[in-house]
Short mmCIF file of C-alpha atoms and ligand atoms in Angstrom, two decimals:
data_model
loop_
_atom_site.label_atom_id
_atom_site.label_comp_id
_atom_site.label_asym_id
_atom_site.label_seq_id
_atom_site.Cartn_x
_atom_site.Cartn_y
_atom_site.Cartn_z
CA UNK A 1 0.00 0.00 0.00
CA UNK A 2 1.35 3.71 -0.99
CA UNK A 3 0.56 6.30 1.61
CA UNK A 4 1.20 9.63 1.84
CA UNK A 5 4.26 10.17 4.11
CA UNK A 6 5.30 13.07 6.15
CA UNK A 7 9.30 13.94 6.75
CA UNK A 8 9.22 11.87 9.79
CA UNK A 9 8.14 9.04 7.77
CA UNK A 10 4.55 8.67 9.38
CA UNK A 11 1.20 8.64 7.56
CA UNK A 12 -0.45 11.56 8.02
CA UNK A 13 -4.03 10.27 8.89
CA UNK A 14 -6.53 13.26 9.64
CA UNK A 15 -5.58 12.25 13.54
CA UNK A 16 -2.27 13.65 12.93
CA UNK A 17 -3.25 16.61 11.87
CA UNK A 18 -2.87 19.97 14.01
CA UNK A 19 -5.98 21.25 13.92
CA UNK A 20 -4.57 24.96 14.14
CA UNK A 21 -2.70 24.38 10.35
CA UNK A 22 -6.28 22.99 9.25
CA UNK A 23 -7.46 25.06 6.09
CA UNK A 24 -9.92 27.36 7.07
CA UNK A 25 -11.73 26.67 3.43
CA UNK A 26 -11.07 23.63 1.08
CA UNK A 27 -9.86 20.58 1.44
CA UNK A 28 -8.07 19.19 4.99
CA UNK A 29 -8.15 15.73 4.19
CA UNK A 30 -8.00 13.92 0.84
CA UNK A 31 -8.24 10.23 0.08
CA UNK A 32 -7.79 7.76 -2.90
CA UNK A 33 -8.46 4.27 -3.66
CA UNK A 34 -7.84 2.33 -6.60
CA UNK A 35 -7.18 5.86 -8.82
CA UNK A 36 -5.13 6.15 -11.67
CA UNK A 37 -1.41 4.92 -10.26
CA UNK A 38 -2.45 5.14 -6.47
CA UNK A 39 -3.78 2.22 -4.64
CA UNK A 40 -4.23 3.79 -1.16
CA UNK A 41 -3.47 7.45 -0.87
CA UNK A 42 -4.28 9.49 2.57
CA UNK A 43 -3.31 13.13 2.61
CA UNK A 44 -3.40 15.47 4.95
CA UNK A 45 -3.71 18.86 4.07
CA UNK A 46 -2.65 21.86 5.91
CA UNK A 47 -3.50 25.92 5.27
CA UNK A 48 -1.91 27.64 2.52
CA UNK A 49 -1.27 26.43 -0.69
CA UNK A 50 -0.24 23.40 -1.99
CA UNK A 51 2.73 22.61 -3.92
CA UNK A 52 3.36 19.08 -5.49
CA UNK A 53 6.63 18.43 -7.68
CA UNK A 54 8.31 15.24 -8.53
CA UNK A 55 9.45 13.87 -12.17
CA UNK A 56 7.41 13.52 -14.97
CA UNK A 57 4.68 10.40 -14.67
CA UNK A 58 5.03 10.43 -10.69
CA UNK A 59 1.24 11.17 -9.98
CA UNK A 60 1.30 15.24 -9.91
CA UNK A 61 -2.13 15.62 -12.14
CA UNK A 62 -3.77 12.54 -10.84
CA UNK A 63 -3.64 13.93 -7.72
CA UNK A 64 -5.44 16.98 -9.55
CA UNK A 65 -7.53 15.28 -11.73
CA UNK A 66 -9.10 13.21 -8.23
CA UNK A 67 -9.75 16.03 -6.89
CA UNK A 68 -11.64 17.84 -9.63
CA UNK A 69 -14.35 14.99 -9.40
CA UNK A 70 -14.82 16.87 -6.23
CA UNK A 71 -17.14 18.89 -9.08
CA UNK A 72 -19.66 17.81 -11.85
CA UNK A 73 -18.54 16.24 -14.54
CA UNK A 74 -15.84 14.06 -15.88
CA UNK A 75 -12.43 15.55 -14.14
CA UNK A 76 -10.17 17.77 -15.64
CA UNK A 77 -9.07 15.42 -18.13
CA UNK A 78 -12.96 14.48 -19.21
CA UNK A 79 -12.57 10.82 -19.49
CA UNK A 80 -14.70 7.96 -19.53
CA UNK A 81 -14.81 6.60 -15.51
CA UNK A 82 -13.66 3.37 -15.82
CA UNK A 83 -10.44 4.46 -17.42
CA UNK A 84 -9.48 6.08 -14.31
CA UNK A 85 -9.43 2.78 -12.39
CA UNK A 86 -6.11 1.62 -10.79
CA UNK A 87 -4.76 -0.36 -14.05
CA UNK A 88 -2.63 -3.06 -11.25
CA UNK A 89 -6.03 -3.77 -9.43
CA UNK A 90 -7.76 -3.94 -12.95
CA UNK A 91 -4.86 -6.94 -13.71
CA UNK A 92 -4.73 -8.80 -10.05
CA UNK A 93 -8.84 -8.93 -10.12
CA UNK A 94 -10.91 -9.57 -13.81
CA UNK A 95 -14.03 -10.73 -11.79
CA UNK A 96 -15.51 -7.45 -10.57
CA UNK A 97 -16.05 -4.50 -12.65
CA UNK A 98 -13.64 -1.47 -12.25
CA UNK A 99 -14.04 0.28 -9.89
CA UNK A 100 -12.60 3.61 -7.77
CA UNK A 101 -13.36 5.79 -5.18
CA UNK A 102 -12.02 9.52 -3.82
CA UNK A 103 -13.20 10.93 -0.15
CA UNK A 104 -12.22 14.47 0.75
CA UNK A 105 -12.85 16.98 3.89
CA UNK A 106 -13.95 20.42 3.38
CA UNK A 107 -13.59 23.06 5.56
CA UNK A 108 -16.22 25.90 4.91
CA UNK A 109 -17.79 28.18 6.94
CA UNK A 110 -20.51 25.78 7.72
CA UNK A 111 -17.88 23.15 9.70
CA UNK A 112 -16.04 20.33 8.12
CA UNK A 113 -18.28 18.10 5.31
CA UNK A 114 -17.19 14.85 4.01
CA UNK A 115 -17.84 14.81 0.15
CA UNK A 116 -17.41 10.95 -1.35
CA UNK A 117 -17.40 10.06 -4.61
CA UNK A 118 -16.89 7.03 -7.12
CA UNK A 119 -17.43 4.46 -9.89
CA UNK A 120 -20.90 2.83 -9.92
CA UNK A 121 -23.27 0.84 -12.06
CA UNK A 122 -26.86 1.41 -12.65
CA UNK A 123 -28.74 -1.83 -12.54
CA UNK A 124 -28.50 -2.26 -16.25
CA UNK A 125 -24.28 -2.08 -16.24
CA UNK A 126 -23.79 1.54 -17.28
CA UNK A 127 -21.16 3.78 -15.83
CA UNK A 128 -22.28 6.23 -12.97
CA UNK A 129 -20.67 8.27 -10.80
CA UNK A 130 -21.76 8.15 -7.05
CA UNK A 131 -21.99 11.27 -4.85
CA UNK A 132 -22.36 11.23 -1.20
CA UNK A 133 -22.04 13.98 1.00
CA UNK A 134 -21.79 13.54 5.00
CA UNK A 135 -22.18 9.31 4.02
CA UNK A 136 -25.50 10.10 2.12
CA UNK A 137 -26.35 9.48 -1.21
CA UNK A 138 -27.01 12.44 -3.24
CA UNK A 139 -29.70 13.15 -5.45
CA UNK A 140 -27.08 14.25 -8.60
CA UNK A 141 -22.99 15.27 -9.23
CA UNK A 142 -24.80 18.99 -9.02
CA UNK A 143 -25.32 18.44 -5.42
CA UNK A 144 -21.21 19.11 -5.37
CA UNK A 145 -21.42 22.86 -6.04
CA UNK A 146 -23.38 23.14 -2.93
CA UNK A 147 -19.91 22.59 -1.07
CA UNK A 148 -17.11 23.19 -3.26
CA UNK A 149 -16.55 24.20 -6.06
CA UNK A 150 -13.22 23.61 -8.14
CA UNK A 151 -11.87 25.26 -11.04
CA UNK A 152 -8.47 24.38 -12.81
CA UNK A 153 -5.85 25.31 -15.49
CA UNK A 154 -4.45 22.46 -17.08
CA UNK A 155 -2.09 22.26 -20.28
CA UNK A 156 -5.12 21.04 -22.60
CA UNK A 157 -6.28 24.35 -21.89
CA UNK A 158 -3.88 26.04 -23.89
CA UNK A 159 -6.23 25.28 -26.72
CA UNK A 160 -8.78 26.41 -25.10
CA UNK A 161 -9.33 29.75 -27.25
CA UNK A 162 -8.59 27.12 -30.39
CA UNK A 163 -11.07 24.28 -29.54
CA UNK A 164 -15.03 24.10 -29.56
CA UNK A 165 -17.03 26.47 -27.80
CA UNK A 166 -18.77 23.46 -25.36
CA UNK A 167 -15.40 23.74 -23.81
CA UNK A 168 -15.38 27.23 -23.48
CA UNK A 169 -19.13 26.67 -22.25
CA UNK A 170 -17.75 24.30 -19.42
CA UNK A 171 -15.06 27.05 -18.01
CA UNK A 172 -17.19 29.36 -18.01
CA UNK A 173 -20.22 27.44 -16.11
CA UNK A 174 -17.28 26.18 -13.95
CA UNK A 175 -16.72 29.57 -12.83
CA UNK A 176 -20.42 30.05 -12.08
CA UNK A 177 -20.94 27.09 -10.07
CA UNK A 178 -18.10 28.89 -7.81
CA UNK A 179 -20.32 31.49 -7.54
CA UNK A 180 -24.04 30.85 -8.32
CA UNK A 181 -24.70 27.08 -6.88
CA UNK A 182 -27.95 27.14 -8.32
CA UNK A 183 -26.81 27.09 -11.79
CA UNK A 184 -25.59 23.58 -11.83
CA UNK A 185 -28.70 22.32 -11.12
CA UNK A 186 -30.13 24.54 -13.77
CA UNK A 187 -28.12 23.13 -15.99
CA UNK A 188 -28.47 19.64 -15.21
CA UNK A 189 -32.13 20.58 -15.25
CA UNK A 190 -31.72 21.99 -18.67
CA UNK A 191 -30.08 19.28 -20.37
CA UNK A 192 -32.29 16.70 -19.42
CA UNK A 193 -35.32 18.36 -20.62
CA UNK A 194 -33.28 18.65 -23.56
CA UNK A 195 -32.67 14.65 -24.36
CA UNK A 196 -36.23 14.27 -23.61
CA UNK A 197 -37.58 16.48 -26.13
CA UNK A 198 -35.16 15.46 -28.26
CA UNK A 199 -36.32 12.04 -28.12
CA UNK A 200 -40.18 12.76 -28.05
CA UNK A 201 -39.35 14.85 -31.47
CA UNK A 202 -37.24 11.61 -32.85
CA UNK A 203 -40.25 9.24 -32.17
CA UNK A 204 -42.38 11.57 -33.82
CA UNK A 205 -45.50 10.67 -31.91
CA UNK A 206 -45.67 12.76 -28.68
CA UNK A 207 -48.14 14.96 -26.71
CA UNK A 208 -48.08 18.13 -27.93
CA UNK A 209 -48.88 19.43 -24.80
CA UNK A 210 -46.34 17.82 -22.95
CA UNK A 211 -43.66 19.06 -25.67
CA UNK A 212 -44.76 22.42 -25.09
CA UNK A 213 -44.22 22.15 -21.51
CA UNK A 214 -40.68 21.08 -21.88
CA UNK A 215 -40.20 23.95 -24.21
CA UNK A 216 -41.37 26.53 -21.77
CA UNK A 217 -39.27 24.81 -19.03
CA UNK A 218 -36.63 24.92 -21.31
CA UNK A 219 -36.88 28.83 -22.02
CA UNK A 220 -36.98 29.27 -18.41
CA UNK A 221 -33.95 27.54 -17.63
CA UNK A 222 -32.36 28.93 -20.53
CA UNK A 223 -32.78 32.41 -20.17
CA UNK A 224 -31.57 31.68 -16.76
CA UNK A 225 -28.40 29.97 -17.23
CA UNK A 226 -27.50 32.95 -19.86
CA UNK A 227 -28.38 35.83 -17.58
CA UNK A 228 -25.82 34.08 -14.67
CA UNK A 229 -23.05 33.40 -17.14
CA UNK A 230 -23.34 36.85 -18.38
CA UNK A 231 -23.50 38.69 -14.56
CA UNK A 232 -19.98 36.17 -14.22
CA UNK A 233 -18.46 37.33 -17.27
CA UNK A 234 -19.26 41.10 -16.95
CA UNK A 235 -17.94 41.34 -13.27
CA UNK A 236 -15.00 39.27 -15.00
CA UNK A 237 -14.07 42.01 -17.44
CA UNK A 238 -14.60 44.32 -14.19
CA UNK A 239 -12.58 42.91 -11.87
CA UNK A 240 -9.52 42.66 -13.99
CA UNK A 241 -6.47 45.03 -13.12
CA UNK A 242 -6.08 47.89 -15.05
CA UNK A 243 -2.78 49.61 -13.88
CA UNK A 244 0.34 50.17 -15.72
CA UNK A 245 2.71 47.31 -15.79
CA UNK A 246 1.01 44.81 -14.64
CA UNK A 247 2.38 41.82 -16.59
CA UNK A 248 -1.28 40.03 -17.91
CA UNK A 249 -3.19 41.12 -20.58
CA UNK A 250 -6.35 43.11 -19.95
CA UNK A 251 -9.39 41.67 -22.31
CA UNK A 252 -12.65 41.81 -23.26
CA UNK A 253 -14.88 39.11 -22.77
CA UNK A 254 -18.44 38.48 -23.53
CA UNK A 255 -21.02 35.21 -23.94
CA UNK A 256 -22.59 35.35 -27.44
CA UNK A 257 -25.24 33.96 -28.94
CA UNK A 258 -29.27 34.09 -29.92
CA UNK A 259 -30.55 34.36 -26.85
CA UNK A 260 -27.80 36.59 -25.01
CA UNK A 261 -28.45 38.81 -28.54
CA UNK A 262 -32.35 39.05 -27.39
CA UNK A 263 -31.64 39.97 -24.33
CA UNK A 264 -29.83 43.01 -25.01
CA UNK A 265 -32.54 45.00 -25.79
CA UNK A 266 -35.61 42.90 -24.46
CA UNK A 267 -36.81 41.98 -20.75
CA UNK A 268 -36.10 38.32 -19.51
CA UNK A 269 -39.95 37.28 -19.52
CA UNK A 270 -40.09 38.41 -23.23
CA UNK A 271 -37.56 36.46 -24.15
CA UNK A 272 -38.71 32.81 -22.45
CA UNK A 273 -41.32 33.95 -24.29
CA UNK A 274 -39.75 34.42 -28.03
CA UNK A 275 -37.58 31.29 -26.76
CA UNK A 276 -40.58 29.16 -26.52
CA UNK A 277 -42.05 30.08 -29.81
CA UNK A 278 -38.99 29.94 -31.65
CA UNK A 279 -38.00 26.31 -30.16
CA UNK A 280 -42.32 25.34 -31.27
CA UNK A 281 -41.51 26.32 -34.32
CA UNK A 282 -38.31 24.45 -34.56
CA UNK A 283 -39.85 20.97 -33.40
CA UNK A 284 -39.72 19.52 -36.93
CA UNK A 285 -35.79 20.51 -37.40
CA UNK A 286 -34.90 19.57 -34.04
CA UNK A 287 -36.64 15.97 -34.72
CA UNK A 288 -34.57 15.30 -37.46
CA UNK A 289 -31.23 16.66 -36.47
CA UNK A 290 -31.47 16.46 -32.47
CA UNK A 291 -30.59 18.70 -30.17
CA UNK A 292 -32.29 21.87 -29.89
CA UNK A 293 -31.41 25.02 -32.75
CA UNK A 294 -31.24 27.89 -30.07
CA UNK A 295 -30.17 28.01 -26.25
CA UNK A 296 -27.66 28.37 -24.17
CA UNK A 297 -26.09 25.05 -25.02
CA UNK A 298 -24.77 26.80 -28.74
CA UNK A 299 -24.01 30.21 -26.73
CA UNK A 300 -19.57 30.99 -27.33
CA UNK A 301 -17.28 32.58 -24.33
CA UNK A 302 -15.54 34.91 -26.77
CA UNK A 303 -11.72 36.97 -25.30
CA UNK A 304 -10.41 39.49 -27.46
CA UNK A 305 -6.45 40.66 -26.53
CA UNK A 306 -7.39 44.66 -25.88
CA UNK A 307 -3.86 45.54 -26.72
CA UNK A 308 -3.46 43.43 -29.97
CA UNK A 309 -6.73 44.15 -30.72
CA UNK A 310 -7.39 40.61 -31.92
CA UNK A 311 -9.94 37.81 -30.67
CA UNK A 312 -7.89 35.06 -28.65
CA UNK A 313 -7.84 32.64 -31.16
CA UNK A 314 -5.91 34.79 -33.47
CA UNK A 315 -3.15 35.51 -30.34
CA UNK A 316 0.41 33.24 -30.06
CA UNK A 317 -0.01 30.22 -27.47
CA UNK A 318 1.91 31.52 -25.38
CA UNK A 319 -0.67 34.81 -25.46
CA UNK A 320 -3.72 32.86 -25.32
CA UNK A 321 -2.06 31.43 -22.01
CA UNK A 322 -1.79 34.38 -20.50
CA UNK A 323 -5.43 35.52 -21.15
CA UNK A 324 -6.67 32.45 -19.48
CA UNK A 325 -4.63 33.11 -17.12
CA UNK A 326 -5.89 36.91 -16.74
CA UNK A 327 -9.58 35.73 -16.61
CA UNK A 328 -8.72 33.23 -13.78
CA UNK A 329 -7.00 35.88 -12.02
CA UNK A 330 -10.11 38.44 -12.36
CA UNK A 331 -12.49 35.48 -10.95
CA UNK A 332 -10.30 35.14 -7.85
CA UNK A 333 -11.07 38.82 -7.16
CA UNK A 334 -14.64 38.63 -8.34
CA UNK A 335 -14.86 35.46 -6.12
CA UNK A 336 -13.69 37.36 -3.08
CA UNK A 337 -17.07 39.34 -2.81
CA UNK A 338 -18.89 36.81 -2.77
CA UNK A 339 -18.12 33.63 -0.35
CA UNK A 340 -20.53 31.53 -1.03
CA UNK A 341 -18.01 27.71 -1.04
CA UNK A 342 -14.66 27.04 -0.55
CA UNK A 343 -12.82 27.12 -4.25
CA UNK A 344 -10.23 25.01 -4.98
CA UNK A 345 -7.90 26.37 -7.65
CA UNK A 346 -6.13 23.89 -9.78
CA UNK A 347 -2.78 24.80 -11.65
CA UNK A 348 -1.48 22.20 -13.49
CA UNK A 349 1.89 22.59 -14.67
CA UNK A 350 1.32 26.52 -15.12
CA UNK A 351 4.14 28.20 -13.08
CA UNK A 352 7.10 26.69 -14.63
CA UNK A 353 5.65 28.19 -18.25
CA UNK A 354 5.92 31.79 -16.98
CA UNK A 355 9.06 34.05 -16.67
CA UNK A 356 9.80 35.51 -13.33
CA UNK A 357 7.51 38.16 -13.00
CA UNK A 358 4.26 36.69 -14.62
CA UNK A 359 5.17 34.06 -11.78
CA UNK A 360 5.20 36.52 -8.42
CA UNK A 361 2.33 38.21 -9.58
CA UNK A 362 0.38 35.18 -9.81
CA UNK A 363 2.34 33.56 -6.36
CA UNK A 364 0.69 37.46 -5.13
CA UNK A 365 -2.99 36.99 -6.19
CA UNK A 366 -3.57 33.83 -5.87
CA UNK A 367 -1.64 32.52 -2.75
CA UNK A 368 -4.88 33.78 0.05
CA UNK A 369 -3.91 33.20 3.09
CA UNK A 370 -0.21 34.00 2.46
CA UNK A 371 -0.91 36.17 0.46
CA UNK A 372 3.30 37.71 -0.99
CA UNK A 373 4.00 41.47 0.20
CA UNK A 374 3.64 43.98 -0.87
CA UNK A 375 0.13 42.97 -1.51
CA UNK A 376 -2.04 42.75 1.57
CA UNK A 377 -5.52 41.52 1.61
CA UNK A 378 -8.03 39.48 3.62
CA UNK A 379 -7.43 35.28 4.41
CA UNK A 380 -8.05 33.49 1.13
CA UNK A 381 -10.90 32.50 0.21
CA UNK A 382 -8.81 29.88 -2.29
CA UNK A 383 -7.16 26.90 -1.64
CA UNK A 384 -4.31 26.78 -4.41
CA UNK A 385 -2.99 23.48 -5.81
CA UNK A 386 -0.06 24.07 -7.89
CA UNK A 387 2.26 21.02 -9.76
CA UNK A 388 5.42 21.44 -11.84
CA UNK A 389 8.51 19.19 -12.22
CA UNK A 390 11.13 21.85 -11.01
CA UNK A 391 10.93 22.56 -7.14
CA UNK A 392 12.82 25.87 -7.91
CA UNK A 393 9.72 27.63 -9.58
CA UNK A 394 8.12 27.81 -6.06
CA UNK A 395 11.13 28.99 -4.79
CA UNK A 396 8.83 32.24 -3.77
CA UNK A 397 6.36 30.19 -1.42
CA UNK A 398 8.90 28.94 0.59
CA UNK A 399 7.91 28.75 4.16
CA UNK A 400 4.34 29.48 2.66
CA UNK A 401 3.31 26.66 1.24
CA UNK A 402 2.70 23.14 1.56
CA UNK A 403 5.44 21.36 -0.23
CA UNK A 404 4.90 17.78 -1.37
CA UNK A 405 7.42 15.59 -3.16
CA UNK A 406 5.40 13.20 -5.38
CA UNK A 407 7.24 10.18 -6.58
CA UNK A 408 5.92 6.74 -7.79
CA UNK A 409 2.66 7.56 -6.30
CA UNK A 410 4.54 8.33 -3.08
CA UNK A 411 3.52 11.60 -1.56
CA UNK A 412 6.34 13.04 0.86
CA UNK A 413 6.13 15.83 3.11
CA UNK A 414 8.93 18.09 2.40
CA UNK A 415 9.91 22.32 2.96
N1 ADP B 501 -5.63 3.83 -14.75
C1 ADP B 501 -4.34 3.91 -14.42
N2 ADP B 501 -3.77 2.97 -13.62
C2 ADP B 501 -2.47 3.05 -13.26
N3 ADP B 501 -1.66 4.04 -13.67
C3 ADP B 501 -2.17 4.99 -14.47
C4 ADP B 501 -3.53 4.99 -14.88
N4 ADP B 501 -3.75 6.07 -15.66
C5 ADP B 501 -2.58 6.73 -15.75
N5 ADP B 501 -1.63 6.09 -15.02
C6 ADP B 501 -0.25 6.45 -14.84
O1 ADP B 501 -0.14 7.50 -13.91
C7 ADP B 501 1.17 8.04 -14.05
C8 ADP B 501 1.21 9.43 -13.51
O2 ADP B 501 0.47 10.30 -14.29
P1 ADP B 501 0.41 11.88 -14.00
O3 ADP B 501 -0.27 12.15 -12.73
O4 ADP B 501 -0.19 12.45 -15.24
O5 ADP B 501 1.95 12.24 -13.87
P2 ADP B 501 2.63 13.64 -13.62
O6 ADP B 501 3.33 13.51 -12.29
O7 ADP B 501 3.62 13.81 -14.73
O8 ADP B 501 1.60 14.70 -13.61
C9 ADP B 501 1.56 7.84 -15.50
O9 ADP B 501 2.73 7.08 -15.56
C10 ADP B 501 0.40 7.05 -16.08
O10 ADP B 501 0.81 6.02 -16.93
MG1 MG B 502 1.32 16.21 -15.01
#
């Protein structure tokens, strides 16, 4: 069994930990079983951020990747779950079906909460993922954003500005959950009512009435999930820092699409109701192609580089980068007037990309409760999980930070 060891070489079990280094928000205590290269991993996590480094194919983003299932969806790197099962264990034992499982405790404002989560099987074989949250079931993966909520910049995601817009759909709604709870469920909400109109329109023979129920649920939903990405985005292009010489790009940044277009010059209750006649009179297009023409499921998260003057598709990589970087750094100060969950911040492989002072500034923003002089501000409201090969990149959190030396899916406790 790998476990998680400390510099005097014990296993940091949550019993170990001094409750006076506890984070006062996110996670204090994170457990894996049967994930990606760990069998058995306990962690215990202390305030401040958290710094993992260790060669290449040691465990660094699995660690990540575990804990953004802490969050709807499929993890950061959006895989299919039974992929993510310890490959060993998958070897040693063919007769059961894969299987994994991640446990984690939060620290909010509320007290501690254990969050659980894992591979299941619905009673006819499929895939699931199963949620509990204090040892009880919950009712759906949007119950998460209740708790936590975790956001993350991975290497994929240079291509983020490149790739299709449901990716750019999934930051952004990321960044929402953080802030608007709600709007997970009102998502979920919305996409389900989506596959089952979708299929009622394949079959062809349906209750009209019952279509046109759907459809108004769906405008309602709809014109709600576009209204809270674009509050998120606008305090986004708000919040960013404006002064001379700071060292990210300043941008503009807007949602587009039909319905975000509507509602720029007509009230919310006018649009549901355009929405609803538009997606009637759609039913017969929608049947045969699937899906739904309109919504917020087609809407773009669109970046234009203010100083180049071009959209962030156009920019270098290494540009783009930055801008993703500039709108993560703007929601950390939008996110800060708001406390609603803890946020766990997930930076995969991003520091060792950036020249020296890209790097402070970020170590400066993002680093809460330690926050780097000669910026002062209030306790973080972030808990920061950083990864990179080279120890010497964090050189600036030293004494700061929580350093941990991953190696072979070996977790040490170092300075
Ligand atoms: N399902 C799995 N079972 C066992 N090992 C896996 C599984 N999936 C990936 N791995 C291994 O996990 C290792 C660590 O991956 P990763 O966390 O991405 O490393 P890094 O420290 O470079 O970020 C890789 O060597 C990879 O082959
Ligand atoms: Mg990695």
């Amino acid at each position: 069994m790998e476990k998680a060891q400390n510099k005097e070489g014990c296993s940091p079990g949550s019993q170990l930990l001094n409750p006076d280094s506890r984070p006062q928000s996110g996670l204090s205590r994170l457990i894996l079983h049967q994930f990606r290269n760990y069998q058995d991993l306990d962690l215990s996590i202390r305030d401040g951020p958290v710094i993992l480094t260790g060669p290449n194919g040691a465990g660094k983003t699995n660690v990540l990747e575990a804990i953004s299932f802490l969050s709807p969806g499929r993890g950061l790197r959006s895989i299919k779950l039974s992929q993510v099962t310890n490959l060993k264990k998958l070897n040693q034992d063919t007769s059961s079906p894969p299987s994994w499982a991640i446990a984690a405790t939060v620290e909010t404002d509320l007290g501690s909460v254990q969050l659980g989560t894992g591979l299941d099987y619905t009673a006819s074989g499929n895939e699931r993922r199963l949620i509990k949250i204090n040892g009880q079931p919950a009712k759906s993966q949007a119950s998460l954003t209740e708790w936590i909520s975790v956001i993350w910049v991975t290497p994929q995601m240079d291509r983020l500005f490149l790739e299709s817009a449901s990716l750019r759909r999934k930051f952004i709604d990321r960044l929402v959950y953080a802030l608007d709870p709600v709007h997970s469920e009102r998502v979920h909400r919305y996409e389900h009512h989506m596959r089952e109109r979708a299929h009622l329109l394949r079959e062809g023979h349906y209750d009209p009435l019952w279509v046109s129920t759907l459809e108004r649920y769906l405008a309602e939903d709809g014109v709600a999930i576009v209204v809270a990405r674009h509050q998120v985005v606008k305090s986004l292009r708000e919040a960013q820092r404006q002064e001379k010489g700071y060292p990210f790009p300043q941008f503009h940044a807007e949602m587009t699409g039909d319905v975000e277009t509507w509602l720029e010059n007509q009230p919310a209750l006018a649009v549901e109701d355009l929405y609803t006649e538009k997606l009637k009179a759609s039913r017969r297009h929608d049947g045969e192609v699937g899906g739904a023409n309109i919504g917020p499921h087609r809407s773009d998260f669109q970046v234009h580089h203010l100083a180049k003057q071009l959209p962030a598709e156009l920019c270098s990589t290494g540009e783009q980068k930055m801008l993703l970087l500039a709108v993560t750094l703007a929601f950390t100060r939008v996110q800060e007037n708001y406390r609603t969950c803890p946020t766990v911040l997930l930076l995969d492989d991003v520091a060792a990309h950036l020249d020296d002072q890209h790097r402070l500034v970020l170590f400066q923003e993002i680093c809460g409760p330690t926050r780097l002089p000669p910026q002062e501000g209030p306790r973080g409201l972030f808990q920061v999980w950083m990864t990179g090969t080279d120890r010497s990149a964090f050189q600036d959190l030293n004494g700061q930070a929580q350093f941990l030396t991953v190696h072979n899916a070996t977790l040490t406790n170092g300075f």
